XYZ file of C-alpha atoms in Angstrom:
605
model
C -85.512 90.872 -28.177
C -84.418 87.567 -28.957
C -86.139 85.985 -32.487
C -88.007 82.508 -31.309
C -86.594 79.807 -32.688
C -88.445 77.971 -34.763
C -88.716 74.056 -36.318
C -89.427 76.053 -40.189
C -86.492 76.971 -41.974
C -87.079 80.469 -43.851
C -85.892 80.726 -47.441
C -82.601 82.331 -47.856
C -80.966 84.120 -50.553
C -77.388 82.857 -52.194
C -75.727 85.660 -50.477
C -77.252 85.076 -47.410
C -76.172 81.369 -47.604
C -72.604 82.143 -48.356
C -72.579 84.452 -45.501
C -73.979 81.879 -42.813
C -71.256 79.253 -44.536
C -68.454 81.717 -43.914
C -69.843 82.167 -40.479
C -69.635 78.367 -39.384
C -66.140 77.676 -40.915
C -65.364 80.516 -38.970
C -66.810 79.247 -35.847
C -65.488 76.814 -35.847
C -61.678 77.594 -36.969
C -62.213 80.123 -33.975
C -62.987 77.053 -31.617
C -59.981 74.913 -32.924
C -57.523 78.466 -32.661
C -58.587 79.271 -28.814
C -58.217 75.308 -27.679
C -54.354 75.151 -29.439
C -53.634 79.002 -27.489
C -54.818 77.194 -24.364
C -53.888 73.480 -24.605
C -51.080 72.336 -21.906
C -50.051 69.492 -24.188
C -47.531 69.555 -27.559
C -50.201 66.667 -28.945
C -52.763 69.481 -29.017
C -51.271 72.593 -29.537
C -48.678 71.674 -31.769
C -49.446 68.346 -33.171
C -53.079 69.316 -33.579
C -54.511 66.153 -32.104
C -58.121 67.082 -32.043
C -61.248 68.213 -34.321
C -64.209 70.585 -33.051
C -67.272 71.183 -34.427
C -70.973 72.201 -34.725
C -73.795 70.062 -34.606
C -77.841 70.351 -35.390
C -80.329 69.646 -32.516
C -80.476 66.358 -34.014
C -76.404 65.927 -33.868
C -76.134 65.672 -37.562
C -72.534 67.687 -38.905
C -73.516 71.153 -39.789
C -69.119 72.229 -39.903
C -66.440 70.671 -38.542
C -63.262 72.568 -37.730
C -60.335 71.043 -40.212
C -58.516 68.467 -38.138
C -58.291 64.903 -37.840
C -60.603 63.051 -40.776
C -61.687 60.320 -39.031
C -63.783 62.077 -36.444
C -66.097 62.996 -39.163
C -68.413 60.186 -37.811
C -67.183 59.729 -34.486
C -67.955 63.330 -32.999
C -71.251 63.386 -34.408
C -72.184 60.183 -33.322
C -71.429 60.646 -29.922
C -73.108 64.117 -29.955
C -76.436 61.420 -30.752
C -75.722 58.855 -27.823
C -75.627 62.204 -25.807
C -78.806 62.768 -26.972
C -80.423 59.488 -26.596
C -78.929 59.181 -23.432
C -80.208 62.140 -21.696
C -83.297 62.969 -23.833
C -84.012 66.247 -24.833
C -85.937 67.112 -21.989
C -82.507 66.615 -19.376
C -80.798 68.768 -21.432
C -80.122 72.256 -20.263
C -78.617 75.657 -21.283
C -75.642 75.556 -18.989
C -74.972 72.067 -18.978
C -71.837 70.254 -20.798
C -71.756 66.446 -21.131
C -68.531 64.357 -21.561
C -67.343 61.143 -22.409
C -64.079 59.213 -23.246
C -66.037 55.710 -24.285
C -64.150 54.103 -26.626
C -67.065 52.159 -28.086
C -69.248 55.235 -28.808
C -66.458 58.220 -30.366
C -65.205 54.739 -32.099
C -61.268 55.532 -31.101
C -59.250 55.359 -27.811
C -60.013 56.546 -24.042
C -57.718 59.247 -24.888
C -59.922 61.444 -26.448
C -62.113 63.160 -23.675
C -65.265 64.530 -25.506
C -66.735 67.555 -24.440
C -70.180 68.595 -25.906
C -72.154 72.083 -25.178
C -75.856 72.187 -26.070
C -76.638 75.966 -27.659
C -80.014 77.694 -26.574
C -81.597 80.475 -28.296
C -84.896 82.321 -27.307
C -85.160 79.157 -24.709
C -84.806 76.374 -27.299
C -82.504 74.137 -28.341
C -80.805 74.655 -31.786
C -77.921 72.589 -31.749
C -74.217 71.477 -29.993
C -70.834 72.657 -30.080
C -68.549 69.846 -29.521
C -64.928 69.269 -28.828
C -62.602 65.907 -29.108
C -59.028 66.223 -28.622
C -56.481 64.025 -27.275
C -54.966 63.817 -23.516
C -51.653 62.734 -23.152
C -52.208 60.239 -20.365
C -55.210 58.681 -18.657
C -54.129 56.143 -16.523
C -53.530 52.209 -18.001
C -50.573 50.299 -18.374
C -47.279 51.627 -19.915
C -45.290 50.046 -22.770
C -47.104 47.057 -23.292
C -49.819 45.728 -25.428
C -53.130 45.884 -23.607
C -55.505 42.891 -24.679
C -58.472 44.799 -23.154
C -60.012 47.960 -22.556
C -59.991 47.760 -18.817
C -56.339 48.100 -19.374
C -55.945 51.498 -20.935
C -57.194 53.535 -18.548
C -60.121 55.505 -17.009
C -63.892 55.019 -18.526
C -66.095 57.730 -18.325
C -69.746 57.152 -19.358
C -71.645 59.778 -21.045
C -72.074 62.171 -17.575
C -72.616 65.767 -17.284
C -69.359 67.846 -16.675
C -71.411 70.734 -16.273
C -75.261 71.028 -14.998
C -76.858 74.098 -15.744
C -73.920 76.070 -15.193
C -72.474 74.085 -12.009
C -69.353 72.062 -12.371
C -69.531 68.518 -11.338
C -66.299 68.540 -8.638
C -66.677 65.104 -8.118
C -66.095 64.064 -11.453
C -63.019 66.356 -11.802
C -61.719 64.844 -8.594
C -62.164 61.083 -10.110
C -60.367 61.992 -13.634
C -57.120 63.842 -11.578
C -56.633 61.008 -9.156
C -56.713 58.278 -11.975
C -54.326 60.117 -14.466
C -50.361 60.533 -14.366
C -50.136 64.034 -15.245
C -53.264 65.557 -13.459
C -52.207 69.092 -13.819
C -51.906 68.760 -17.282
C -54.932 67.005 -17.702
C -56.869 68.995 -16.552
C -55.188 72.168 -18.384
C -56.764 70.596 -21.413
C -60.094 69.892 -19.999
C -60.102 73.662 -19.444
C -58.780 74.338 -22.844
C -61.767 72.027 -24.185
C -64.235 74.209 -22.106
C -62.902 77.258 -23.726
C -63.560 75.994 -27.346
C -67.051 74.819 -26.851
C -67.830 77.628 -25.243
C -66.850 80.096 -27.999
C -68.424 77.811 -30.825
C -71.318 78.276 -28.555
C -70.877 82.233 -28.006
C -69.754 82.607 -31.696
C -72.589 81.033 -33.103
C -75.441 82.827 -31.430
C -73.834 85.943 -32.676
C -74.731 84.709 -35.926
C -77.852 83.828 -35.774
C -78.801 87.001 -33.404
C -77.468 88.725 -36.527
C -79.031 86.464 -39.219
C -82.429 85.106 -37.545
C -82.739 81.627 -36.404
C -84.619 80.998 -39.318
C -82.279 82.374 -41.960
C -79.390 80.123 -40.638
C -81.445 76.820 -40.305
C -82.147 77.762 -43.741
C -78.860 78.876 -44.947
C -77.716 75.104 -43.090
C -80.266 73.229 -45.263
C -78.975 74.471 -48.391
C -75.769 74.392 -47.565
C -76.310 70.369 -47.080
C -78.361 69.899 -50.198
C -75.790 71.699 -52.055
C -73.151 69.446 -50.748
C -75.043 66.337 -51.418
C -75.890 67.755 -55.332
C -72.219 68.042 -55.833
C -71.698 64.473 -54.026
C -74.329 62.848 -56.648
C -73.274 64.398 -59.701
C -69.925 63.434 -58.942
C -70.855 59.920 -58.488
C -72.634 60.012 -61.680
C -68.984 60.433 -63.504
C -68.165 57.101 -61.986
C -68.959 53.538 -63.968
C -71.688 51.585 -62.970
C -69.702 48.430 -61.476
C -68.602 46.078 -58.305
C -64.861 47.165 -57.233
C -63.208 45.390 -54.649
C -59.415 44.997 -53.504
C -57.644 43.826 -50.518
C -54.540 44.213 -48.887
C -53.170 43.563 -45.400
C -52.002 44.636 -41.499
C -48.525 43.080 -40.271
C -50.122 41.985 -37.367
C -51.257 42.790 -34.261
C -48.742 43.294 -31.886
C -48.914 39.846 -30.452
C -49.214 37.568 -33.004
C -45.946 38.470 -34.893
C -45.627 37.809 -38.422
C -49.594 36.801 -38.409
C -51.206 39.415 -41.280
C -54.575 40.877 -40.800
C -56.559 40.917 -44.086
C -58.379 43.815 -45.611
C -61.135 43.525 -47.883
C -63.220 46.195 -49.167
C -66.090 46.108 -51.789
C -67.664 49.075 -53.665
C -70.610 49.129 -55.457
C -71.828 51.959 -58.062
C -75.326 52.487 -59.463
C -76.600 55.511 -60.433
C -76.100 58.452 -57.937
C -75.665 55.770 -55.088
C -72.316 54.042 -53.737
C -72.313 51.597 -51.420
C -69.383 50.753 -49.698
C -69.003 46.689 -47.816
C -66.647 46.265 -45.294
C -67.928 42.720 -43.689
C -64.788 41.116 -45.301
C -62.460 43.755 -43.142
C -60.710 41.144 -40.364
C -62.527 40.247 -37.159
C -61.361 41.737 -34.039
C -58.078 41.169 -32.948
C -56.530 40.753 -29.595
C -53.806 43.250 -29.808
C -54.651 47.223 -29.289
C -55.148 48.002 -32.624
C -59.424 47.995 -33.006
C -61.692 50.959 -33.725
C -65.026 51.314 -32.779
C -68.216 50.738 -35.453
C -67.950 54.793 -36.280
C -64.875 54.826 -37.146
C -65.352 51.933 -39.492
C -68.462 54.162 -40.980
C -65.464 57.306 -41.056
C -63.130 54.834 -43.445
C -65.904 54.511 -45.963
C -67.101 58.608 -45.643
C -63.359 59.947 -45.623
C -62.700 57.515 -49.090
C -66.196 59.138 -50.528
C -65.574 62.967 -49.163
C -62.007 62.219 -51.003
C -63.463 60.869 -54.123
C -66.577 62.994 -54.315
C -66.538 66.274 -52.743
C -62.807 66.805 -51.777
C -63.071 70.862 -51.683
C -66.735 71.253 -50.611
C -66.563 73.361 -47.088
C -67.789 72.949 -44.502
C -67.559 69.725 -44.080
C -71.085 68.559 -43.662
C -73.932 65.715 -43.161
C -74.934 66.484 -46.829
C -71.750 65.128 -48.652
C -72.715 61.574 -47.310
C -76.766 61.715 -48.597
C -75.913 59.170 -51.517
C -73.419 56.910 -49.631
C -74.537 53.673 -47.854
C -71.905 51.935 -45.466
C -72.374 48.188 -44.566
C -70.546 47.483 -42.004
C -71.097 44.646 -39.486
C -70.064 44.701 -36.197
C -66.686 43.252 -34.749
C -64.197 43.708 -37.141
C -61.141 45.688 -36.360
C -62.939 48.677 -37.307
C -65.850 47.579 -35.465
C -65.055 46.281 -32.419
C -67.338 45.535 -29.523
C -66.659 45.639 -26.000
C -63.843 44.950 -24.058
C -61.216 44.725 -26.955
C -58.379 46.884 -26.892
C -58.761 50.015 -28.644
C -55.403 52.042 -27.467
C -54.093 51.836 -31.125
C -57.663 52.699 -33.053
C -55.951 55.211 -35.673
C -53.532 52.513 -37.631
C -55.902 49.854 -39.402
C -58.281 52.658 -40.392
C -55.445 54.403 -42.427
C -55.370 51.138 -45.014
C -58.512 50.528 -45.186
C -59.438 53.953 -47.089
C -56.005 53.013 -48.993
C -57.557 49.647 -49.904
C -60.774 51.895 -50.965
C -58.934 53.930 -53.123
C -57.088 51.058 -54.790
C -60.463 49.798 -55.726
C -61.827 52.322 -57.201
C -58.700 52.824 -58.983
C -59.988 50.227 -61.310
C -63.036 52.635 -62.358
C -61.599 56.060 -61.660
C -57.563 56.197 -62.099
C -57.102 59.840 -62.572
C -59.006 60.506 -59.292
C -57.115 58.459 -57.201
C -53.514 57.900 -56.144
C -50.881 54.794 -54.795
C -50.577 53.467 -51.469
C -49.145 55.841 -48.619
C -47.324 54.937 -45.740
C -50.610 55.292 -43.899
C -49.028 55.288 -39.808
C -47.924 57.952 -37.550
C -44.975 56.230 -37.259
C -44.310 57.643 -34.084
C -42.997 56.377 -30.435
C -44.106 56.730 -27.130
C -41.590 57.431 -24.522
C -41.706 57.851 -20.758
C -38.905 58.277 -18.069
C -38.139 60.797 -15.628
C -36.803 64.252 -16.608
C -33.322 64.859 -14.641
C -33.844 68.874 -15.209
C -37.167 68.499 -12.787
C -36.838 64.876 -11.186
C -40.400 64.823 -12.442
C -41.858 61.736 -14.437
C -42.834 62.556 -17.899
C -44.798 60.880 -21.138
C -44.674 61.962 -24.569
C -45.331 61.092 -28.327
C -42.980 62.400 -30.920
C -44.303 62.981 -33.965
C -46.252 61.896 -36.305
C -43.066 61.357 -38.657
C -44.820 62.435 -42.261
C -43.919 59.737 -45.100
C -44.848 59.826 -48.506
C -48.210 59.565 -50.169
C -48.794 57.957 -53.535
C -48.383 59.539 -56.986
C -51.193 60.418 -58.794
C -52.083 59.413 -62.694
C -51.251 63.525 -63.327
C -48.457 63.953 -60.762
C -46.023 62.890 -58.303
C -46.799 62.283 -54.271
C -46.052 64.558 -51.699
C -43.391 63.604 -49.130
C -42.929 64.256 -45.459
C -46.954 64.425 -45.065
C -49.003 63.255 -42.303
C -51.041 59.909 -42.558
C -54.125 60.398 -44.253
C -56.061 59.548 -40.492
C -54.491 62.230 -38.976
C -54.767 64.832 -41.723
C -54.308 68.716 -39.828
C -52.288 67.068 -37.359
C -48.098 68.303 -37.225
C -45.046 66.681 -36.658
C -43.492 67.650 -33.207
C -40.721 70.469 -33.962
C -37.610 69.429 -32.768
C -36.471 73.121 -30.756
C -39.735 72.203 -28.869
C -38.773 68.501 -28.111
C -35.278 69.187 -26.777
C -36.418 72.151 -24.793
C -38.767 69.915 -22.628
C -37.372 66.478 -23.042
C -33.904 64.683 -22.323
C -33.590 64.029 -25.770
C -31.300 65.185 -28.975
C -32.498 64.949 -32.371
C -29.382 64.077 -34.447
C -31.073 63.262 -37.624
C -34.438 64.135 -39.749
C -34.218 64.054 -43.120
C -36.002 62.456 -46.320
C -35.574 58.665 -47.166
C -33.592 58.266 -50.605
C -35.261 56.128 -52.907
C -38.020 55.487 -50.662
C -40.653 56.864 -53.242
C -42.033 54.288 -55.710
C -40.511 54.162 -58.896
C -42.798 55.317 -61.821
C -43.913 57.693 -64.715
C -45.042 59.566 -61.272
C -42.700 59.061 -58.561
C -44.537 58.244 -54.662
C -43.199 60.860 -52.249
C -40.482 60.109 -50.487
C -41.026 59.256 -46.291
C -38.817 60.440 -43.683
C -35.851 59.201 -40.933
C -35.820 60.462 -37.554
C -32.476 59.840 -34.951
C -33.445 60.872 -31.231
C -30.810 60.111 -29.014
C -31.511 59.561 -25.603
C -29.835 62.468 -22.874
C -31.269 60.304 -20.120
C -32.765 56.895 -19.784
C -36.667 56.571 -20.651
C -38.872 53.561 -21.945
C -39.616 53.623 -25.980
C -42.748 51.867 -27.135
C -43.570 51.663 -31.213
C -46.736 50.219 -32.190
C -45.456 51.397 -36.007
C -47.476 49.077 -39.214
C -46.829 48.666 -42.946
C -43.775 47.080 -42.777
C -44.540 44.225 -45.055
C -47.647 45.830 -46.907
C -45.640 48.069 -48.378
C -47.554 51.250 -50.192
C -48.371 49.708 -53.628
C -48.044 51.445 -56.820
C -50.445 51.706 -59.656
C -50.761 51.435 -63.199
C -46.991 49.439 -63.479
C -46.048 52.061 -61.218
C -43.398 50.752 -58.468
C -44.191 49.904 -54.709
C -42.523 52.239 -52.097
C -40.351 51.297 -48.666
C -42.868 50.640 -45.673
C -42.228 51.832 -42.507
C -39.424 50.736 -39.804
C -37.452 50.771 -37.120
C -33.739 50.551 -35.411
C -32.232 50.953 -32.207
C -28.281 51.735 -31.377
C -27.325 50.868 -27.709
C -23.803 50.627 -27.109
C -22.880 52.106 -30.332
C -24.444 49.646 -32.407
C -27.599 49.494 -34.520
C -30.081 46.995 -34.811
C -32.022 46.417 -37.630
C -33.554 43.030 -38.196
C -36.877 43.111 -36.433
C -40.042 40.994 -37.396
C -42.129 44.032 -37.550
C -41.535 47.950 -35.906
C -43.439 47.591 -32.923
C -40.975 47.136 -30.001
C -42.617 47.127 -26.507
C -41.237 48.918 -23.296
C -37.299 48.717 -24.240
C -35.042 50.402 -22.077
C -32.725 53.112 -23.454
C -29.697 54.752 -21.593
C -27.716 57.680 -22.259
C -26.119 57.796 -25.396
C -28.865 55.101 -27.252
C -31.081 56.496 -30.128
C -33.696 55.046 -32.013
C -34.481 55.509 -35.341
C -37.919 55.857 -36.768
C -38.496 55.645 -40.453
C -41.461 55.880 -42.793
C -42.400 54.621 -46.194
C -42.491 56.296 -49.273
C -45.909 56.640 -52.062
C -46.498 53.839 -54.659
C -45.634 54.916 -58.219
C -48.343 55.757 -60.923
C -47.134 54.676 -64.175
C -44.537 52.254 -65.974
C -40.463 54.206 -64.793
C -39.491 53.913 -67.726
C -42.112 56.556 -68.887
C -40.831 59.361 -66.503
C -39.147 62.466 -68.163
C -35.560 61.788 -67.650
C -35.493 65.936 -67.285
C -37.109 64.776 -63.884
C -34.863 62.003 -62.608
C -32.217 63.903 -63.548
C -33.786 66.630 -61.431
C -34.640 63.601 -58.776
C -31.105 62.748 -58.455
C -29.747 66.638 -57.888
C -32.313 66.789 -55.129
C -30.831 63.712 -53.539
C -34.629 61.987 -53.906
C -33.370 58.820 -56.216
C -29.905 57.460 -56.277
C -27.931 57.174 -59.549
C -28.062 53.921 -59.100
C -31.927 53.707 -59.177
C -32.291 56.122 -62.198
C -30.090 53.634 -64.139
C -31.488 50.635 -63.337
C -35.032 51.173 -62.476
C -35.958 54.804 -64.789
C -33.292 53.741 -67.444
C -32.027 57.178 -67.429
C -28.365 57.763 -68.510
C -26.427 60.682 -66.606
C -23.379 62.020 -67.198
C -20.562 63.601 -65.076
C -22.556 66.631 -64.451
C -25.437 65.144 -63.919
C -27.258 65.742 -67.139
C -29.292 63.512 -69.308
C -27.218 61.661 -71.723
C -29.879 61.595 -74.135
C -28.876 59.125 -76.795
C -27.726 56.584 -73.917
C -30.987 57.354 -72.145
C -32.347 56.453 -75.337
C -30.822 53.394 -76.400
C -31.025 51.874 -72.898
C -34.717 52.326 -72.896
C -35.243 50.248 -75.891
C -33.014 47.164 -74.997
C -35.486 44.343 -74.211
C -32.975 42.227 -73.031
C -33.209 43.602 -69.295
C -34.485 42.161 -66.402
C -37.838 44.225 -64.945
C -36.251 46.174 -62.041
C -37.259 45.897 -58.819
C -39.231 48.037 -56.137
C -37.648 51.222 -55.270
C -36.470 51.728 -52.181
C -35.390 47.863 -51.532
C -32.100 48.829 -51.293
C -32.116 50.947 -48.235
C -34.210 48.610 -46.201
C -31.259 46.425 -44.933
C -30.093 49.342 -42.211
C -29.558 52.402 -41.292
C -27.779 54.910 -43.558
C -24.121 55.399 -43.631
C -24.293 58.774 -42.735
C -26.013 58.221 -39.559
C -23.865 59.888 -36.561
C -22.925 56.950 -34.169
C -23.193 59.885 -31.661
């Protein structure tokens, strides 16, 4: 027979705590394996679009299955309107609520959010919950939406499920107002499955452990986490840090920046993090919702405080306070457009970390590229006649050096974390498109004593005519270096129709442009800032930069100072002597020279 559950924890012993924590990050991994074996989409079960997780009765995190960072607040938050919506007494074993509101998971109406409530010995102990991202649900195409009526279908928070009985009509509603019905509702199922084992998964452990052994085990777990997240803090000085940096622009007002201020205060064991100087809402697609603004200022903390404490959990966040006002672009209220929610995000936890740079250097790193730097495309596939959507990518770029060493290239944005490029045998196996080109940007990596990664270029010629959309940022804010380390190359774009390229745009966000047979596009994205003065770098390394085709030779003379000789070695004593000539101009950024046009090399096709 079942143990009762019960509202008082038992006390657990250490190994019976690192059990139960095993047990969730396994539940959860579980969940997020069975919805990618069952997803009908590449953005789920290849790009990893999604996060799952388990919640307490009260929807606080208890472990959230590695995946995208900024639904640390958003999926718990929405497992509380749930809540509050319902009440606890119109929730029952069997039933599974949904919504897509953009205003309550804090992103787009993309991400359909399934949530399962888990029973034990009749009572409620807590939610599984699944978010993950649907290719298409209805809205306009290739265009900047100016409001959320725009972008598709709204579901309110609703019951997919009551007590075990599927809610047909609802189904029916969602398929008729979606392009790619069958699809969509492949990964509706696929959600189903994953909440469904978190929920099967975890009453195996606590029929093994006791209800009251794993609320325990929980409870520790969190006031471990939020131990390590104070005396953590404690290393950092007392102080006010702030910084600011900026957004091209939104997509309709070209060459208009949107500013980005953050403030952090530190006293004690307590941060507090101020975001009311982040830009009001804007009328181009690019908003978030008020939790994902919460998410910026809990994924810079997690980063900062508790970067390898598993699983990822309510506790780490004890000591942080977020102010955050509503109806800024990470804020926004109802009806702005939220279709591009993951881009501003991305900076502002860059802007947090270049404030706090100022108080901690050798815990944080440069600027990234910080976008997907993807596009959207849409036409009709000649080897079916049938209409298709999809997004390739992200793109990976480089991420900033750090005051110990250098950045990583070809990574994913620091929103998107677990998520992975689209591999190209997949993309030309479903799609009327060629990949001529993907390789790493030359010189695109700051310049310093720790060189930025280095970001990527992408050439996808089309086989047929579709629609491209980019809604790429960072073009002009380019990822900053620190400590006289160099900026990197931000993000862009080019297009070659009739065998010629195009280059010079405002920004990289071009809107619905038609591409025949035979056009490409190019996608590129920025390198990491530099950490450190250039001229401080081992010239061992830029030597070894320059053989791996990362810097140019031109760049290690003029901006490292490093000498090389026929064989690419170090010509020490020329090395040397150019290094102590003070009669140089300071060199400039890294990766300026590339950003005139495509490379050379580039196939015409």
């Amino acid at each position: 027979m079942n143990e009762m559950a019960t509202p008082t924890p038992a006390k657990v012993d250490a190994v019976t705590v690192e059990i139960v924590r095993r047990g969730l990050i396994a539940v959860t991994e579980e969940m997020k394996t069975n919805l990618m074996r069952t997803a009908y989409n590449l953005i789920i079960y290849e790009a990893l679009d999604f996060t799952v997780g388990l919640f307490t009765k009260e929807g606080d995190t208890v472990s959230i299955g590695l995946g995208l960072p900024m639904f640390i607040r958003g999926m718990s938050e929405t497992v509380k309107a749930k809540i509050r919506h319902f009440g606890y007494e119109n929730i029952h074993e069997g039933d599974i609520l949904v919504t897509n509101d953009a205003y309550t998971t804090g992103s787009h109406l993309n991400h359909f959010t399934f949530t399962m409530p888990i029973f034990y010995g009749g009572e409620l102990i807590g939610f599984t919950c699944c978010m993950a991202h649907w290719l298409d649900v209805g809205g306009t195409l290739g265009t900047v939406t100016t409001d959320i009526f725009s972008e598709g279908i709204q579901i309110p928070i609703v019951k997919y499920r009551r007590r075990g009985e599927v809610n047909q009509d609802l189904i029916d509603i969602i398929a008729m107002n979606v392009r790619l019905s069958e699809k969509a509702m492949g990964d509706l199922r696929a959600q189903i499955v994953a909440i469904t084992t978190g929920e099967r998964r975890y009453l195996e452990l606590v029929t093994r452990y006791g209800w009251g052994a794993v609320r325990g085990a929980i409870d520790v777990i969190m006031d471990q986490s939020e131990a390590l997240a104070r005396a953590n803090t404690r290393n950092i000085p007392d102080g006010v840090y702030e910084a600011e940096s900026f957004m091209d622009d939104d997509g309709l007002e070209v060459g208009e920046p949107v500013p980005i201020r953050v403030r952090v205060e530190k006293r004690g064991e307590e941060v507090t993090i101020d975001l009311s100087d982040v830009a009001k809402q804007v009328r181009g697609f690019y908003n978030s919702g008020v939790t994902t603004g919460i998410a910026c200022a809990q994924v810079a903390f997690k980063c900062l405080a508790t970067p390898t404490d598993y699983p990822v959990n309510e506790g780490s966040f004890r000591n942080l306070k977020v102010i955050m006002p509503m109806g800024t672009v990470v804020s926004a209220e109802r009806p702005a457009p939220m279709r591009v929610w993951m881009t501003y995000p991305m900076t502002v936890i860059d802007t947090i970390f270049k404030a706090m740079a100022k108080a901690i250097p050798d815990r944080v790193a440069s600027g990234h590229h910080a976008d997907l730097v993807f596009p959207n495309i849409h036409g009709i596939n000649p080897a079916d006649g049938k209409f298709y959507i999809v997004g390739i990518g992200p793109l990976g770029g480089g991420w900033g050096a750090k005051a110990t060493e250098d950045g990583v290239s070809a990574t994913v944005c620091i929103n998107d974390g677990d998520t992975h490029n689209s591999p190209t045998e997949q993309l030309e196996a479903k799609y009327p498109v060629l990949v001529e080109r993907y390789a790493l940007r030359e010189d695109s990596g700051g310049a310093g004593r720790f060189r930025g990664g280095l970001g990527c270029e992408q050439v996808v010629q089309a086989l047929a005519p579709f629609q491209l959309t980019t809604r790429i940022d960072r073009v002009h804010c380019k990822p900053w270096g620190l400590d006289g380390g160099q900026d990197a190359a931000g993000n862009g774009i080019g297009l070659r129709r009739n065998g010629t390229w195009e280059t010079d745009f405002a920004n990289a966000k071009v809107f619905n442009v038609r591409l025949k047979a035979g056009d490409a596009y190019m996608m590129r994205s920025g390198g990491g800032g530099g950490f450190g003065v250039p001229v401080a770098r081992d010239p061992a390394r830029v030597a070894r930069d320059v053989r791996q085709g990362y810097v140019s030779r031109a760049v290690a003379l003029s901006t490292y100072r490093v000498v090389l000789d026929a064989a690419g070695g170090v010509d020490e004593a020329a090395t040397r002597a150019l290094r102590a000539r003070t009669d140089i101009a300071a060199p400039g950024p890294a990766g300026a020279a590339d950003e005139a046009g495509p490379q050379l090399e580039v196939s015409p096709g």
